[in-house]
PDB file of C-alpha atoms in Angstrom:
ATOM      1  CA  MET Q 157      -0.045  -0.058   0.014  1.00  0.00           C
ATOM      2  CA  ASN Q 158       1.721   3.081  -0.955  1.00  0.00           C
ATOM      3  CA  SER Q 159       1.177   6.457   1.349  1.00  0.00           C
ATOM      4  CA  LYS Q 160      -1.521   8.214  -0.906  1.00  0.00           C
ATOM      5  CA  GLN Q 161      -3.668   4.936  -0.519  1.00  0.00           C
ATOM      6  CA  TYR Q 162      -2.613   5.072   3.227  1.00  0.00           C
ATOM      7  CA  PHE Q 163      -3.531   8.555   3.535  1.00  0.00           C
ATOM      8  CA  LEU Q 164      -6.934   7.840   1.956  1.00  0.00           C
ATOM      9  CA  VAL Q 165      -7.727   4.870   4.404  1.00  0.00           C
ATOM     10  CA  LEU Q 166      -6.741   7.145   7.372  1.00  0.00           C
ATOM     11  CA  VAL Q 167      -9.185  10.091   6.060  1.00  0.00           C
ATOM     12  CA  VAL Q 168     -12.182   7.734   5.519  1.00  0.00           C
ATOM     13  CA  PHE Q 169     -11.853   6.168   8.940  1.00  0.00           C
ATOM     14  CA  VAL Q 170     -11.284   9.300  10.742  1.00  0.00           C
ATOM     15  CA  VAL Q 171     -14.687  10.714   8.674  1.00  0.00           C
ATOM     16  CA  PHE Q 172     -16.406   7.381   9.388  1.00  0.00           C
ATOM     17  CA  LEU Q 173     -15.633   7.844  13.377  1.00  0.00           C
ATOM     18  CA  SER Q 174     -16.805  11.653  13.025  1.00  0.00           C
ATOM     19  CA  CYS Q 175     -20.124  10.804  11.641  1.00  0.00           C
ATOM     20  CA  LYS Q 176     -20.827   8.056  14.186  1.00  0.00           C
ATOM     21  CA  ASN Q 177     -20.246  10.320  16.941  1.00  0.00           C
ATOM     22  CA  LYS Q 178     -22.445  13.039  15.520  1.00  0.00           C
ATOM     23  CA  THR Q 179     -25.512  10.393  15.365  1.00  0.00           C
ATOM     24  CA  THR Q 180     -24.896   9.125  19.091  1.00  0.00           C
ATOM     25  CA  THR Q 181     -25.028  13.012  20.130  1.00  0.00           C
ATOM     26  CA  SER Q 182     -28.102  13.755  17.874  1.00  0.00           C
ATOM     27  CA  GLU Q 183     -29.900  10.892  19.536  1.00  0.00           C
ATOM     28  CA  GLU Q 184     -29.133  12.045  22.895  1.00  0.00           C
ATOM     29  CA  LYS Q 185     -32.112  13.970  24.479  1.00  0.00           C
ATOM     30  CA  GLU Q 186     -31.615  17.707  24.349  1.00  0.00           C
ATOM     31  CA  PRO Q 187     -33.215  19.386  27.241  1.00  0.00           C
ATOM     32  CA  THR Q 188     -36.227  21.665  26.653  1.00  0.00           C
ATOM     33  CA  ILE Q 189     -36.015  25.022  27.600  1.00  0.00           C
ATOM     34  CA  ASN Q 190     -38.655  24.307  30.522  1.00  0.00           C
ATOM     35  CA  GLU Q 191     -36.291  21.811  31.906  1.00  0.00           C
ATOM     36  CA  THR Q 192     -33.376  23.830  31.570  1.00  0.00           C
ATOM     37  CA  VAL Q 193     -35.251  26.952  33.465  1.00  0.00           C
ATOM     38  CA  VAL Q 194     -36.448  24.484  35.944  1.00  0.00           C
ATOM     39  CA  GLU Q 195     -33.111  22.873  36.775  1.00  0.00           C
ATOM     40  CA  GLU Q 196     -31.255  26.533  36.771  1.00  0.00           C
ATOM     41  CA  SER Q 197     -33.966  27.782  39.085  1.00  0.00           C
ATOM     42  CA  LYS Q 198     -33.338  25.037  41.728  1.00  0.00           C
ATOM     43  CA  GLY Q 199     -29.690  25.260  41.256  1.00  0.00           C
ATOM     44  CA  ALA Q 200     -30.060  29.344  42.229  1.00  0.00           C
ATOM     45  CA  ILE Q 201     -32.882  28.497  45.039  1.00  0.00           C
ATOM     46  CA  ASN Q 202     -30.289  26.019  46.800  1.00  0.00           C
ATOM     47  CA  GLN Q 203     -27.631  28.758  46.110  1.00  0.00           C
ATOM     48  CA  SER Q 204     -29.207  30.879  48.717  1.00  0.00           C
ATOM     49  CA  SER Q 205     -27.959  28.917  51.793  1.00  0.00           C
ATOM     50  CA  ASN Q 206     -27.694  31.865  53.971  1.00  0.00           C
ATOM     51  CA  LEU Q 207     -31.280  32.924  53.648  1.00  0.00           C
ATOM     52  CA  ASN Q 208     -33.599  31.642  56.629  1.00  0.00           C
ATOM     53  CA  LYS Q 209     -36.247  30.684  54.200  1.00  0.00           C
ATOM     54  CA  ASP Q 210     -38.259  28.591  56.655  1.00  0.00           C
ATOM     55  CA  GLN Q 211     -38.545  31.867  59.032  1.00  0.00           C
ATOM     56  CA  ILE Q 212     -39.224  34.193  55.882  1.00  0.00           C
ATOM     57  CA  ILE Q 213     -41.940  31.891  54.660  1.00  0.00           C
ATOM     58  CA  LYS Q 214     -43.274  31.677  58.032  1.00  0.00           C
ATOM     59  CA  ASN Q 215     -43.489  35.598  58.256  1.00  0.00           C
ATOM     60  CA  LEU Q 216     -45.200  35.746  54.823  1.00  0.00           C
ATOM     61  CA  GLN Q 217     -48.299  33.482  56.013  1.00  0.00           C
ATOM     62  CA  GLY Q 218     -51.735  35.578  55.960  1.00  0.00           C
ATOM     63  CA  LYS Q 219     -53.276  37.866  54.424  1.00  0.00           C
ATOM     64  CA  TRP Q 220     -51.798  41.328  53.372  1.00  0.00           C
ATOM     65  CA  LYS Q 221     -53.727  44.494  51.806  1.00  0.00           C
ATOM     66  CA  GLU Q 222     -52.130  47.734  50.159  1.00  0.00           C
ATOM     67  CA  PRO Q 223     -53.292  50.707  52.114  1.00  0.00           C
ATOM     68  CA  GLU Q 224     -52.900  53.073  49.417  1.00  0.00           C
ATOM     69  CA  TYR Q 225     -54.909  50.914  47.020  1.00  0.00           C
ATOM     70  CA  PRO Q 226     -57.098  48.679  48.928  1.00  0.00           C
ATOM     71  CA  PHE Q 227     -58.521  46.566  45.972  1.00  0.00           C
ATOM     72  CA  ARG Q 228     -54.833  45.152  45.791  1.00  0.00           C
ATOM     73  CA  SER Q 229     -53.944  42.040  48.160  1.00  0.00           C
ATOM     74  CA  VAL Q 230     -51.933  39.206  48.618  1.00  0.00           C
ATOM     75  CA  GLU Q 231     -52.353  35.818  50.321  1.00  0.00           C
ATOM     76  CA  ILE Q 232     -50.014  33.510  51.402  1.00  0.00           C
ATOM     77  CA  ARG Q 233     -50.865  30.045  52.586  1.00  0.00           C
ATOM     78  CA  GLU Q 234     -47.884  27.374  53.271  1.00  0.00           C
ATOM     79  CA  GLN Q 235     -45.831  28.076  50.067  1.00  0.00           C
ATOM     80  CA  GLU Q 236     -48.574  29.513  47.805  1.00  0.00           C
ATOM     81  CA  ALA Q 237     -49.195  32.968  47.034  1.00  0.00           C
ATOM     82  CA  LYS Q 238     -52.425  34.510  45.668  1.00  0.00           C
ATOM     83  CA  PHE Q 239     -52.431  38.088  44.081  1.00  0.00           C
ATOM     84  CA  THR Q 240     -55.775  39.913  43.974  1.00  0.00           C
ATOM     85  CA  GLU Q 241     -56.189  43.141  42.225  1.00  0.00           C
ATOM     86  CA  GLU Q 242     -58.884  45.418  40.470  1.00  0.00           C
ATOM     87  CA  GLY Q 243     -59.382  45.198  36.909  1.00  0.00           C
ATOM     88  CA  VAL Q 244     -57.238  41.985  36.022  1.00  0.00           C
ATOM     89  CA  VAL Q 245     -58.928  39.775  33.627  1.00  0.00           C
ATOM     90  CA  GLU Q 246     -57.100  36.417  34.721  1.00  0.00           C
ATOM     91  CA  GLU Q 247     -58.948  34.903  37.621  1.00  0.00           C
ATOM     92  CA  PRO Q 248     -56.421  35.217  40.853  1.00  0.00           C
ATOM     93  CA  LYS Q 249     -55.126  31.906  41.823  1.00  0.00           C
ATOM     94  CA  PHE Q 250     -52.736  30.107  44.394  1.00  0.00           C
ATOM     95  CA  ARG Q 251     -49.312  29.492  42.824  1.00  0.00           C
ATOM     96  CA  ALA Q 252     -46.414  28.046  44.131  1.00  0.00           C
ATOM     97  CA  PHE Q 253     -43.446  30.197  45.118  1.00  0.00           C
ATOM     98  CA  GLU Q 254     -39.694  30.261  46.145  1.00  0.00           C
ATOM     99  CA  ILE Q 255     -37.636  32.546  48.175  1.00  0.00           C
ATOM    100  CA  SER Q 256     -33.936  32.935  46.989  1.00  0.00           C
ATOM    101  CA  SER Q 257     -31.352  35.543  46.817  1.00  0.00           C
ATOM    102  CA  LYS Q 258     -31.263  35.287  42.873  1.00  0.00           C
ATOM    103  CA  CYS Q 259     -33.762  35.352  39.996  1.00  0.00           C
ATOM    104  CA  PRO Q 260     -33.558  32.248  38.109  1.00  0.00           C
ATOM    105  CA  PHE Q 261     -34.807  34.169  35.172  1.00  0.00           C
ATOM    106  CA  GLU Q 262     -33.886  36.702  32.667  1.00  0.00           C
ATOM    107  CA  VAL Q 263     -36.165  39.718  33.915  1.00  0.00           C
ATOM    108  CA  ASN Q 264     -36.069  43.442  33.629  1.00  0.00           C
ATOM    109  CA  ASN Q 265     -37.775  44.541  36.527  1.00  0.00           C
ATOM    110  CA  ILE Q 266     -35.058  43.829  38.860  1.00  0.00           C
ATOM    111  CA  LYS Q 267     -31.920  46.095  38.922  1.00  0.00           C
ATOM    112  CA  ASN Q 268     -28.720  45.957  41.102  1.00  0.00           C
ATOM    113  CA  THR Q 269     -29.270  42.918  43.008  1.00  0.00           C
ATOM    114  CA  THR Q 270     -26.833  42.228  45.950  1.00  0.00           C
ATOM    115  CA  TYR Q 271     -26.408  38.547  47.743  1.00  0.00           C
ATOM    116  CA  SER Q 272     -28.399  39.808  50.489  1.00  0.00           C
ATOM    117  CA  ASP Q 273     -31.370  40.557  48.858  1.00  0.00           C
ATOM    118  CA  ILE Q 274     -34.319  38.290  49.146  1.00  0.00           C
ATOM    119  CA  ILE Q 275     -35.892  37.524  45.985  1.00  0.00           C
ATOM    120  CA  PHE Q 276     -39.350  36.356  45.825  1.00  0.00           C
ATOM    121  CA  ILE Q 277     -39.852  34.053  42.687  1.00  0.00           C
ATOM    122  CA  ILE Q 278     -43.133  32.583  41.037  1.00  0.00           C
ATOM    123  CA  ILE Q 279     -41.566  29.996  38.830  1.00  0.00           C
ATOM    124  CA  GLU Q 280     -45.061  29.211  36.929  1.00  0.00           C
ATOM    125  CA  LYS Q 281     -45.487  32.743  35.984  1.00  0.00           C
ATOM    126  CA  GLU Q 282     -41.376  33.534  35.462  1.00  0.00           C
ATOM    127  CA  ARG Q 283     -41.956  36.370  37.875  1.00  0.00           C
ATOM    128  CA  CYS Q 284     -39.135  37.668  40.421  1.00  0.00           C
ATOM    129  CA  GLU Q 285     -39.260  40.605  42.793  1.00  0.00           C
ATOM    130  CA  LYS Q 286     -37.199  41.785  45.587  1.00  0.00           C
ATOM    131  CA  LEU Q 287     -38.723  41.268  49.242  1.00  0.00           C
ATOM    132  CA  LYS Q 288     -38.535  42.997  52.410  1.00  0.00           C
ATOM    133  CA  ILE Q 289     -40.677  41.800  55.166  1.00  0.00           C
ATOM    134  CA  THR Q 290     -41.478  42.741  59.252  1.00  0.00           C
ATOM    135  CA  ASP Q 291     -43.813  41.809  61.602  1.00  0.00           C
ATOM    136  CA  SER Q 292     -46.531  44.024  59.798  1.00  0.00           C
ATOM    137  CA  THR Q 293     -45.171  45.160  56.557  1.00  0.00           C
ATOM    138  CA  LEU Q 294     -44.487  43.392  53.194  1.00  0.00           C
ATOM    139  CA  ILE Q 295     -42.808  45.058  50.532  1.00  0.00           C
ATOM    140  CA  PHE Q 296     -42.566  44.051  46.682  1.00  0.00           C
ATOM    141  CA  SER Q 297     -40.153  45.978  44.699  1.00  0.00           C
ATOM    142  CA  GLY Q 298     -38.287  46.389  41.520  1.00  0.00           C
ATOM    143  CA  TYR Q 299     -37.764  48.145  38.477  1.00  0.00           C
ATOM    144  CA  SER Q 300     -40.677  49.562  35.944  1.00  0.00           C
ATOM    145  CA  THR Q 301     -39.801  49.424  32.177  1.00  0.00           C
ATOM    146  CA  ASN Q 302     -42.748  51.630  31.623  1.00  0.00           C
ATOM    147  CA  THR Q 303     -41.744  54.286  34.026  1.00  0.00           C
ATOM    148  CA  GLU Q 304     -38.231  53.613  34.115  1.00  0.00           C
ATOM    149  CA  ALA Q 305     -38.090  53.907  37.871  1.00  0.00           C
ATOM    150  CA  ASN Q 306     -38.002  51.766  40.704  1.00  0.00           C
ATOM    151  CA  TYR Q 307     -41.287  51.025  42.362  1.00  0.00           C
ATOM    152  CA  GLU Q 308     -42.292  49.625  45.855  1.00  0.00           C
ATOM    153  CA  ILE Q 309     -45.685  47.892  46.771  1.00  0.00           C
ATOM    154  CA  VAL Q 310     -46.296  48.337  50.160  1.00  0.00           C
ATOM    155  CA  TYR Q 311     -48.744  45.975  52.029  1.00  0.00           C
ATOM    156  CA  LYS Q 312     -49.998  45.692  55.492  1.00  0.00           C
ATOM    157  CA  LYS Q 313     -50.783  42.446  57.435  1.00  0.00           C
ATOM    158  CA  VAL Q 314     -54.525  41.941  57.808  1.00  0.00           C
ATOM    159  CA  ASP Q 315     -54.837  38.992  60.219  1.00  0.00           C
TER     160      ASP Q 315
END
């Protein structure tokens, strides 16, 4: 076998192996966008170990009403939240939430977060807001792209 034939056989062999590897990889299941987001969100939520999540969730329990606009309220039950607001077409329902120090989604309503911030996450809606809580006050805050300004929604404990 001369060197040209040897080289040709080598090239065919390399191409064959290359095609075989591509076939194997294409048969592997690529994660869907939802699976990727859920996995990333679980990772982000688990990274926030310095938050006392249990205590925060305990303090969130109950009904909260906005004093400046009494038609807006939040009800927290276990690890589910229901936001009620006048004029919203969608019927309010309880949705699972998580507490973290980082939002797992690409959102444009949160700017300049720090590791010490508490982030309230509703995974189903891919919604994140900064959270501050005391015994009688609950504050959700973020950045409004409509007004290009920071906002705060203050709620007072009802029960």
